[in-house]
Structure formats: C-alpha cells, structure tokens
PDB file of C-alpha atoms in Angstrom:
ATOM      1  CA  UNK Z   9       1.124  50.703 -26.412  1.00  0.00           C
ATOM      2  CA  UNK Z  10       0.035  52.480 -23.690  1.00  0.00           C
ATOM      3  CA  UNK Z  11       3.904  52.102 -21.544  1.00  0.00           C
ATOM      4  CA  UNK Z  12       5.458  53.117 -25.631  1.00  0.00           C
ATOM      5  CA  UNK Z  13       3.193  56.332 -25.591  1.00  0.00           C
ATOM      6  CA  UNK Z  14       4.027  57.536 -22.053  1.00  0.00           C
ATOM      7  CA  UNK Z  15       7.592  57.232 -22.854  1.00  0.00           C
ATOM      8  CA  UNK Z  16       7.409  59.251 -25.937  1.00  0.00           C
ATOM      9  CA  UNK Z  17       5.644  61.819 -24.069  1.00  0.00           C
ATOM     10  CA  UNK Z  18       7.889  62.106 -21.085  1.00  0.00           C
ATOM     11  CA  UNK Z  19      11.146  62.247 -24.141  1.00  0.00           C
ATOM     12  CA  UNK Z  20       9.094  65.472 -25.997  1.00  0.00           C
ATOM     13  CA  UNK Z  21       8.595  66.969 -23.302  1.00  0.00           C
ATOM     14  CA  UNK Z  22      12.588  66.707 -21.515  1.00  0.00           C
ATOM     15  CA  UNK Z  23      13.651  67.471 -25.461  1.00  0.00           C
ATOM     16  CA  UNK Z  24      11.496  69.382 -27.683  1.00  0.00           C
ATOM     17  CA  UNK Z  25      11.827  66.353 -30.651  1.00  0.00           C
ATOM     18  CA  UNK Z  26      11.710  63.410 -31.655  1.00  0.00           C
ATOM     19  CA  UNK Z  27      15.362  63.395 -33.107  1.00  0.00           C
ATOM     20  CA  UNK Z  28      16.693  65.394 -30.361  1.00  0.00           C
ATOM     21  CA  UNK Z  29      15.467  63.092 -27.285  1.00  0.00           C
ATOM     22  CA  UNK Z  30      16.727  60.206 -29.701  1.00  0.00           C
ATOM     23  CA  UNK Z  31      20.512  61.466 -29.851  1.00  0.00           C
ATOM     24  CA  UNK Z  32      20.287  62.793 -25.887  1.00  0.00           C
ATOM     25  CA  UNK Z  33      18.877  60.435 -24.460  1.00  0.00           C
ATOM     26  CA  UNK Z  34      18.618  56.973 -26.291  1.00  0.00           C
ATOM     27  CA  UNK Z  35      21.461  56.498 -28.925  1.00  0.00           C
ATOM     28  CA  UNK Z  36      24.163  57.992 -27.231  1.00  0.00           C
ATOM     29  CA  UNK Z  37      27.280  57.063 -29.510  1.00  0.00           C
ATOM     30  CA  UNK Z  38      25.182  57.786 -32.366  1.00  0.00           C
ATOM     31  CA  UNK Z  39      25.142  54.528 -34.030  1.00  0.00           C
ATOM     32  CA  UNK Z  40      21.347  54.386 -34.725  1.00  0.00           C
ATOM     33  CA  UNK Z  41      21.073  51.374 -33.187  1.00  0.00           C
ATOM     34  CA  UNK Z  42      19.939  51.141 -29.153  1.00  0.00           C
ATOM     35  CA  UNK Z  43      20.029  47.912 -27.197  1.00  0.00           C
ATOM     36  CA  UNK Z  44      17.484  47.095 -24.718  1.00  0.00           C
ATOM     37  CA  UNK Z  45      19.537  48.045 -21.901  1.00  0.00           C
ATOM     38  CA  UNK Z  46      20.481  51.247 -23.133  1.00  0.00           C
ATOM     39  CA  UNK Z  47      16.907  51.740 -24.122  1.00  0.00           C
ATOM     40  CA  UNK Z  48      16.019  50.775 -19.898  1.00  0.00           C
ATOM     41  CA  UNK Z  49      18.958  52.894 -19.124  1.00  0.00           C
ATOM     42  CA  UNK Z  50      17.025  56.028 -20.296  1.00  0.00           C
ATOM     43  CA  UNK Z  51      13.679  55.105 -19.159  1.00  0.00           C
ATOM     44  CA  UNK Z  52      15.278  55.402 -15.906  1.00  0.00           C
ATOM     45  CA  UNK Z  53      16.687  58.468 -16.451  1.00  0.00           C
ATOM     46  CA  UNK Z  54      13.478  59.638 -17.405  1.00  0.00           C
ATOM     47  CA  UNK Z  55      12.024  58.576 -13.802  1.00  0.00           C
ATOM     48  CA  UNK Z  56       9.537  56.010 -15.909  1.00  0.00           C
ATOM     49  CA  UNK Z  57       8.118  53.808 -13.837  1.00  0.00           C
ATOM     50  CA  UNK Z  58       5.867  51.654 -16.254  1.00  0.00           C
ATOM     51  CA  UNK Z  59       5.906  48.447 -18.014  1.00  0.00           C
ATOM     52  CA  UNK Z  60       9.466  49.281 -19.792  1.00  0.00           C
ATOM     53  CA  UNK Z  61       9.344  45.810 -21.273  1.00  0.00           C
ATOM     54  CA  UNK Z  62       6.056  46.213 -23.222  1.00  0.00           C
ATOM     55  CA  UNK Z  63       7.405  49.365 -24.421  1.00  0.00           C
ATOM     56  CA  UNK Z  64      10.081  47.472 -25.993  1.00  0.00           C
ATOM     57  CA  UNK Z  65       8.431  44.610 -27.313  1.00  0.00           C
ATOM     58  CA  UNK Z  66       5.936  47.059 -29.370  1.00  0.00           C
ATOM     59  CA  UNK Z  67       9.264  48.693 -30.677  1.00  0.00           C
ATOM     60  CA  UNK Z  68      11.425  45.712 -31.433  1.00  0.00           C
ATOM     61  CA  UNK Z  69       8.570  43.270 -32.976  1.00  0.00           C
ATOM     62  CA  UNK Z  70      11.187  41.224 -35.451  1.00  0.00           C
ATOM     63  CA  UNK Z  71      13.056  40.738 -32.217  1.00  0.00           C
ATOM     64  CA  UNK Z  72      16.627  42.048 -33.767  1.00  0.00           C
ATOM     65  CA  UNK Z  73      17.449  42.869 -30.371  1.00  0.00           C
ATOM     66  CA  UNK Z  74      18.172  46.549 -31.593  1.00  0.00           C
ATOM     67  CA  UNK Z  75      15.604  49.330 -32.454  1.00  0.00           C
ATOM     68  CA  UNK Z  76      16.691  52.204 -34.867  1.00  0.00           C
ATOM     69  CA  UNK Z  77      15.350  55.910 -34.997  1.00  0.00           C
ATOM     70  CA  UNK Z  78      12.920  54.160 -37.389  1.00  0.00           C
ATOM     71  CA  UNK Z  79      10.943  52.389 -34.613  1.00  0.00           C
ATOM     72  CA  UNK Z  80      10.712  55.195 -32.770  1.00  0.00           C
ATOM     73  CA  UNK Z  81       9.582  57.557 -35.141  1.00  0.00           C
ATOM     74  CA  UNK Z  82       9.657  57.163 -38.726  1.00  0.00           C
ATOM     75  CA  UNK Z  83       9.112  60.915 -40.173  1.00  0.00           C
ATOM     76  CA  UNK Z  84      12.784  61.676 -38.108  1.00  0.00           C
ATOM     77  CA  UNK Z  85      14.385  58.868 -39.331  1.00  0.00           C
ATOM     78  CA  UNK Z  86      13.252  58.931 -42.818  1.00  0.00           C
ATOM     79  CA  UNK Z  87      14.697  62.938 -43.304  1.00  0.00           C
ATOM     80  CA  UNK Z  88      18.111  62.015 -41.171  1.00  0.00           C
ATOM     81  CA  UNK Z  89      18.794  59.500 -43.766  1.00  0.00           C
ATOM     82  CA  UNK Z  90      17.424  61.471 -46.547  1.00  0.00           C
ATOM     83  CA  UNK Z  91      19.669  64.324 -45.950  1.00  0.00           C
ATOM     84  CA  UNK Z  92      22.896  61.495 -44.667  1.00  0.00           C
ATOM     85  CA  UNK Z  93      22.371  59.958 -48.175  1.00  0.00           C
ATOM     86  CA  UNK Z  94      22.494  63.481 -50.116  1.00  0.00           C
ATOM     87  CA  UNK Z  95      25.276  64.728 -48.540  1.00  0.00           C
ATOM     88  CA  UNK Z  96      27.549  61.907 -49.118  1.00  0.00           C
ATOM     89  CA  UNK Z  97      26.589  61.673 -52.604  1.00  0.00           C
ATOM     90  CA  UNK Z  98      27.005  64.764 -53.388  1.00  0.00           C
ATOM     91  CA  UNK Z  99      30.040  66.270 -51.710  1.00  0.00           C
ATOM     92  CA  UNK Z 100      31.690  62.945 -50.668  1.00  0.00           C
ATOM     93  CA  UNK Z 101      30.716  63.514 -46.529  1.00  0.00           C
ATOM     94  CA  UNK Z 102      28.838  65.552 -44.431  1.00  0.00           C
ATOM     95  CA  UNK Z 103      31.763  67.575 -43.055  1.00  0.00           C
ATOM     96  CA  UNK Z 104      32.291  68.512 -46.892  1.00  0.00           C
ATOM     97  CA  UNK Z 105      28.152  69.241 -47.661  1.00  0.00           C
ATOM     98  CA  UNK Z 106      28.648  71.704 -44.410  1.00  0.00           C
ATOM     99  CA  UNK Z 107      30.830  74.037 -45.882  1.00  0.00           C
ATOM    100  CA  UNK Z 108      29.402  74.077 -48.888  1.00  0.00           C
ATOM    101  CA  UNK Z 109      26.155  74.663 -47.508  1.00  0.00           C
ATOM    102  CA  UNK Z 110      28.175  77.308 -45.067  1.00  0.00           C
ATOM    103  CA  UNK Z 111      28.908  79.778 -47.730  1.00  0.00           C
ATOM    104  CA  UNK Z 112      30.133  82.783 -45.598  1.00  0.00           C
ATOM    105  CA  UNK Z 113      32.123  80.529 -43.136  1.00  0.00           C
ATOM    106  CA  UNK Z 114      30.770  81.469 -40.178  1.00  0.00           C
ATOM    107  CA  UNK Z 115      30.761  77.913 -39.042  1.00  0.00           C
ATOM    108  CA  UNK Z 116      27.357  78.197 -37.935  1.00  0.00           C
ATOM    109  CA  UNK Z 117      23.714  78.477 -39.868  1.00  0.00           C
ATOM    110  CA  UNK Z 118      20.401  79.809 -39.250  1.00  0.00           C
ATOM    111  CA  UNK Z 119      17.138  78.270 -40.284  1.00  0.00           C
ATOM    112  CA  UNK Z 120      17.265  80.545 -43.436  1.00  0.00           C
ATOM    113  CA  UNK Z 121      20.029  80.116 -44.201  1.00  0.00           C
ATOM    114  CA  UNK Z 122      19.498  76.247 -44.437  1.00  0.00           C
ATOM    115  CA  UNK Z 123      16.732  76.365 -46.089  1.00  0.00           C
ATOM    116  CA  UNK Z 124      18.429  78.407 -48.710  1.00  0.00           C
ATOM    117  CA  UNK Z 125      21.324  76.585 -49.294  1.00  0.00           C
ATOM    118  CA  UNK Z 126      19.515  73.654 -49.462  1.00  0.00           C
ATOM    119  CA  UNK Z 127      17.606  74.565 -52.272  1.00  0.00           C
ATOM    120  CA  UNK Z 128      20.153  75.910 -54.542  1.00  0.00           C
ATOM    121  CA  UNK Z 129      22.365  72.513 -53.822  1.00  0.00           C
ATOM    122  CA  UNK Z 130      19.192  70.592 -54.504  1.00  0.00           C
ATOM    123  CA  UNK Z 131      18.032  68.837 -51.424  1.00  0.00           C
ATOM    124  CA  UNK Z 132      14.567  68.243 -51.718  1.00  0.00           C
ATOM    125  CA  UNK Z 133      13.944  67.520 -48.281  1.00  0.00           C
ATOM    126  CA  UNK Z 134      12.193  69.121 -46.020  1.00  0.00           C
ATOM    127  CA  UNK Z 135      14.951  71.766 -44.478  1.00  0.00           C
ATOM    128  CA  UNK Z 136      12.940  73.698 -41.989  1.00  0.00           C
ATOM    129  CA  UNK Z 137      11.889  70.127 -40.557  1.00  0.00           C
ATOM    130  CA  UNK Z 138      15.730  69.097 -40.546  1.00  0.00           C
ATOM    131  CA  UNK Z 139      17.068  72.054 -38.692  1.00  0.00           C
ATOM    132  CA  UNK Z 140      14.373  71.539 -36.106  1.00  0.00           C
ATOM    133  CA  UNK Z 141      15.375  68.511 -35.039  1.00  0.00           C
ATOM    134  CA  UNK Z 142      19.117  68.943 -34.967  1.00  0.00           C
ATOM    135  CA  UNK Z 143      19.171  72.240 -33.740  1.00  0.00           C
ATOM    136  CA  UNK Z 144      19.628  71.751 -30.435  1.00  0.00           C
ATOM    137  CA  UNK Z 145      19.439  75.667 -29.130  1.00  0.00           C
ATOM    138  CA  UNK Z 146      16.729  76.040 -31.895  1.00  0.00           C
ATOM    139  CA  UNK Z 147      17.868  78.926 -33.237  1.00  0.00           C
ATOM    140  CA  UNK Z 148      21.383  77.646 -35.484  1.00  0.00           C
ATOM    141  CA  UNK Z 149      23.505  74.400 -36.222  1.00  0.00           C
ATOM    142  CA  UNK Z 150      27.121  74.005 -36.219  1.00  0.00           C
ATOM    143  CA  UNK Z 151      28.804  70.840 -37.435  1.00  0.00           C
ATOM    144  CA  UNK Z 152      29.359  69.595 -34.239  1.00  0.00           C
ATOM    145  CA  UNK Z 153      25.421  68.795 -34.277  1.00  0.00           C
ATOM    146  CA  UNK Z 154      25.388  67.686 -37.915  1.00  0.00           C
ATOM    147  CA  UNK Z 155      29.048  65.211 -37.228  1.00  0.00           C
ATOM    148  CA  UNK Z 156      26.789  62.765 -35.393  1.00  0.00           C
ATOM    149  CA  UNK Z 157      25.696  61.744 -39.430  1.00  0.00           C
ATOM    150  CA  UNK Z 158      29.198  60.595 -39.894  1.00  0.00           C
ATOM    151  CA  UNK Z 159      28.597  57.218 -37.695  1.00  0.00           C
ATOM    152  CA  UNK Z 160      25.007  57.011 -38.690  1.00  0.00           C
ATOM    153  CA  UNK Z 161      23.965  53.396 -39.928  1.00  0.00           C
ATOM    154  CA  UNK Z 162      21.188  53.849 -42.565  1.00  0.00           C
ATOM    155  CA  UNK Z 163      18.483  51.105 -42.734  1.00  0.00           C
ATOM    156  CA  UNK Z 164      18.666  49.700 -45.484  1.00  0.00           C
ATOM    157  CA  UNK Z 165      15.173  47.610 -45.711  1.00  0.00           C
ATOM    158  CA  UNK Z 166      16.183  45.275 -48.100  1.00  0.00           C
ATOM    159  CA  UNK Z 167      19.109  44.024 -46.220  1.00  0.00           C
ATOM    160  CA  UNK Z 168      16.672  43.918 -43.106  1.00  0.00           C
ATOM    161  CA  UNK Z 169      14.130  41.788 -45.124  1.00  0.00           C
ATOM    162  CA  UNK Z 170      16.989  39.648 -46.258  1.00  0.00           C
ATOM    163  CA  UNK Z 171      18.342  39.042 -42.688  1.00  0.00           C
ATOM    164  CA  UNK Z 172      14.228  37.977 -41.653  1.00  0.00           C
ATOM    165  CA  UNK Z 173      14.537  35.700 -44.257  1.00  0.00           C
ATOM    166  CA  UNK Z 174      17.382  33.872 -43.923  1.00  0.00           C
ATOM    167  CA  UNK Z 175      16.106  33.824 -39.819  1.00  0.00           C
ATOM    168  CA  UNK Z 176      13.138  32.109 -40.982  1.00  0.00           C
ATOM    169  CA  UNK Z 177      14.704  29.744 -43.549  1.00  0.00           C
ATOM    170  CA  UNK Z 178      17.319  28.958 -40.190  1.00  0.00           C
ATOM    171  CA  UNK Z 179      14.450  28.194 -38.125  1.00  0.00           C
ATOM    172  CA  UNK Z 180      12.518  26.012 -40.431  1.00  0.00           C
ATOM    173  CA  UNK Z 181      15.295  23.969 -41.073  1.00  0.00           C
ATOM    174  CA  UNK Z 182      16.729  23.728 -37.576  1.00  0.00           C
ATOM    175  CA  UNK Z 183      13.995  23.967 -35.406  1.00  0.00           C
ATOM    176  CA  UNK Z 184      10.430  23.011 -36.934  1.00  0.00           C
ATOM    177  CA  UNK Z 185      12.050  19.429 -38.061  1.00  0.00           C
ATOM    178  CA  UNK Z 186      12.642  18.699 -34.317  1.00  0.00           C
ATOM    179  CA  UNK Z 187       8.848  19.751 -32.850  1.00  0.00           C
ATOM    180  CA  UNK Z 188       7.767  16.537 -33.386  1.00  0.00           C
ATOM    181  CA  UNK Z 189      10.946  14.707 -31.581  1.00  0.00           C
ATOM    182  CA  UNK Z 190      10.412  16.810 -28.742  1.00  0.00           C
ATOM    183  CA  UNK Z 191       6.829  16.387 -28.539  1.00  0.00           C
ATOM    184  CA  UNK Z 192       7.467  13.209 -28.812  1.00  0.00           C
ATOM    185  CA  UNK Z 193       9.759  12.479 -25.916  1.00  0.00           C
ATOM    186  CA  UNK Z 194       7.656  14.899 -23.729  1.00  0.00           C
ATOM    187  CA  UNK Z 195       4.816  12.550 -23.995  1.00  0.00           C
ATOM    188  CA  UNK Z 196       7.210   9.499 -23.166  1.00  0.00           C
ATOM    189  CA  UNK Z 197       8.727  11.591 -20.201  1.00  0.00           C
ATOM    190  CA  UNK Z 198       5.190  11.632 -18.971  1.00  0.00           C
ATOM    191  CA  UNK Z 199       4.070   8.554 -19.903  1.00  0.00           C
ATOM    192  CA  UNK Z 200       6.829   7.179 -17.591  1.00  0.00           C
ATOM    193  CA  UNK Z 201       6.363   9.461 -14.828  1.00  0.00           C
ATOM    194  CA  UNK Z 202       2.244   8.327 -14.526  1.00  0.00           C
ATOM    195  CA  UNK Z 203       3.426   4.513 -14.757  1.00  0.00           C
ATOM    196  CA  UNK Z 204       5.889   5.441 -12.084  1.00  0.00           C
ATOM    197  CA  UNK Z 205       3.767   7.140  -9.552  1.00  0.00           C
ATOM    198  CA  UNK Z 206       0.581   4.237  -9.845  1.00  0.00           C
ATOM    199  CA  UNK Z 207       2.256   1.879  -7.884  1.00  0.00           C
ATOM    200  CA  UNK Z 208       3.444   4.671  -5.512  1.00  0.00           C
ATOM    201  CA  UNK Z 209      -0.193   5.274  -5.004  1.00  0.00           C
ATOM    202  CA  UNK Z 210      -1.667   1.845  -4.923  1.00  0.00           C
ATOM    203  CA  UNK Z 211       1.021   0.443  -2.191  1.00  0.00           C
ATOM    204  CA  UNK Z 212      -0.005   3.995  -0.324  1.00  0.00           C
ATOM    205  CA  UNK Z 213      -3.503   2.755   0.119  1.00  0.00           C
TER     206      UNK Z 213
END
C-alpha cells in the first residue's frame, strides 16, 4: 500500500486531481481502462522509483489485467459516470448535453454557470465536484475537456461480477480436476529420481 500511496501523492501533486492526473497521465486514449505497462509507463514519467509492481497488484486484485478510474479512486469515477450516464440519456450524447447546458454559446462555462445549468436540467450530481476535476485551467470547461466522455467505458459491476464468475466456474472445471494428476505425477517424478540417485551413491562409496 505503501508504493500505491506514494504514487497517488506524486499524481496530486503534478495534477491538482484525481481525475485530472488519471486522463494526463494514466489513461491516455481515454478508454478507462490502463494496462500495466501503460500504468509503469507513467510511474516513470513520474520519476517513481518504488515497488511499481505492488502498486499494481493492490489496484488490480481480480487480476483483469486492466484497472479503471474506479481502482484508483472511486469518488472520481463514480461522478464521471454519473454525469456520462445523464447526459446520454437525456440529450442522446455529451456533445448534445453541452450545448444545452451552454445556453449563451460561448462554447465555454464557468463553475456557475455549471452548476446552474445543471440544476435546472436535473443532474443531481455533484457539479462543483465535476467541474473540478475536468477543468483543467480551473477556472472554465470547453467540450474539448468534456469529449473525452464520448469513448468512456462505464463499469458496469454486474457484467464484472459475471465475467469473475464464469473465471471461476472455468477454473474449477479445467484446472482443480487436474491438481490431483499433477500432484500425482510430481510425486512419481520424484519417486524415480531418489531410486535413481541410491545406486549412484552406494557404487560412489
């Protein structure tokens, strides 16, 4: 945990948040989903020097292979997806909830202004929260930080719990059954070797 901690630490303080060292420095193409190597890649950028496996291994504990936002920090991921799922539901696409939500055209809006629009179009999120972490300047948000949304995967935890347990209904059938084999010709592999190397010995003395 320790490695996991100093890594968060060293991403707040290059990017201000959570969401924002996620998008800069981690999940570059904005897929939600980061891959060891990209995760090592930005360690390195990052000039960590620690135990960059043990980081991982706290983050990916189902071993998928992949972390999400999610694993990294929850509260960021849980009001990206919050606000994702909104906007496509109600105006079809986050391009579309923009300009709604940009009323005077401007192409550009403040924190107020979010906040706002948000609650006259009925988000019940957290808006102040939301334009914190995407505003990368930290004073207003174009679509150009909001169009990274558009390629966002949303967890989905019931298709993640399905996927665990079909993983563990593969395993049990595949590779539990054949313990005992393997076991078993371990023991003969050794058996053989030990009746092998007595007479070895015996003609040695």
């Amino acid at each position: 945990f320790e490695a996991l901690d100093e890594i968060k630490e060293l991403l707040e303080r290059e990017y201000r948040h959570p969401l924002i060292a996620w998008r800069m420095a981690l999940d570059l193409d904005s897929s939600n989903c980061v891959s060891y190597e990209e995760f090592k890649e930005a360690c390195t950028y990052l000039g960590f020097t620690g135990n960059v496996g043990g980081a991982w291994r706290v983050l990916d504990q189902d071993l998928r292979g992949l972390i999400t936002l999610h694993d990294m920090d929850p509260a960021s991921a849980d009001i990206v997806e919050s606000f994702k799922a909104w906007a496509e539901t109600t105006f079809g696409s986050v391009r579309q909830a923009f300009r709604q939500i940009d009323k005077d055209g401007g192409g550009t809006l403040t924190q107020d202004e979010m906040r706002k629009a948000c609650k006259r179009l009925k988000w019940n999120g957290d808006a102040k929260l939301f334009f914190e972490a995407v505003a990368l300047d930290g004073s207003q948000i174009s679509y150009q930080e909001l169009s990274f949304l558009s390629t966002w995967a949303i967890r989905e935890p019931e298709r993640e719990a399905e996927s665990m347990r079909i993983r563990k209904a593969l395993w049990e059938e595949l590779f539990l059954p054949a313990q005992p084999k393997l076991l078993a010709t371990i023991a003969r592999t050794r058996a053989r070797t030990t009746v092998g190397a007595a007479p070895e010995a015996a003609a040695a003395t």
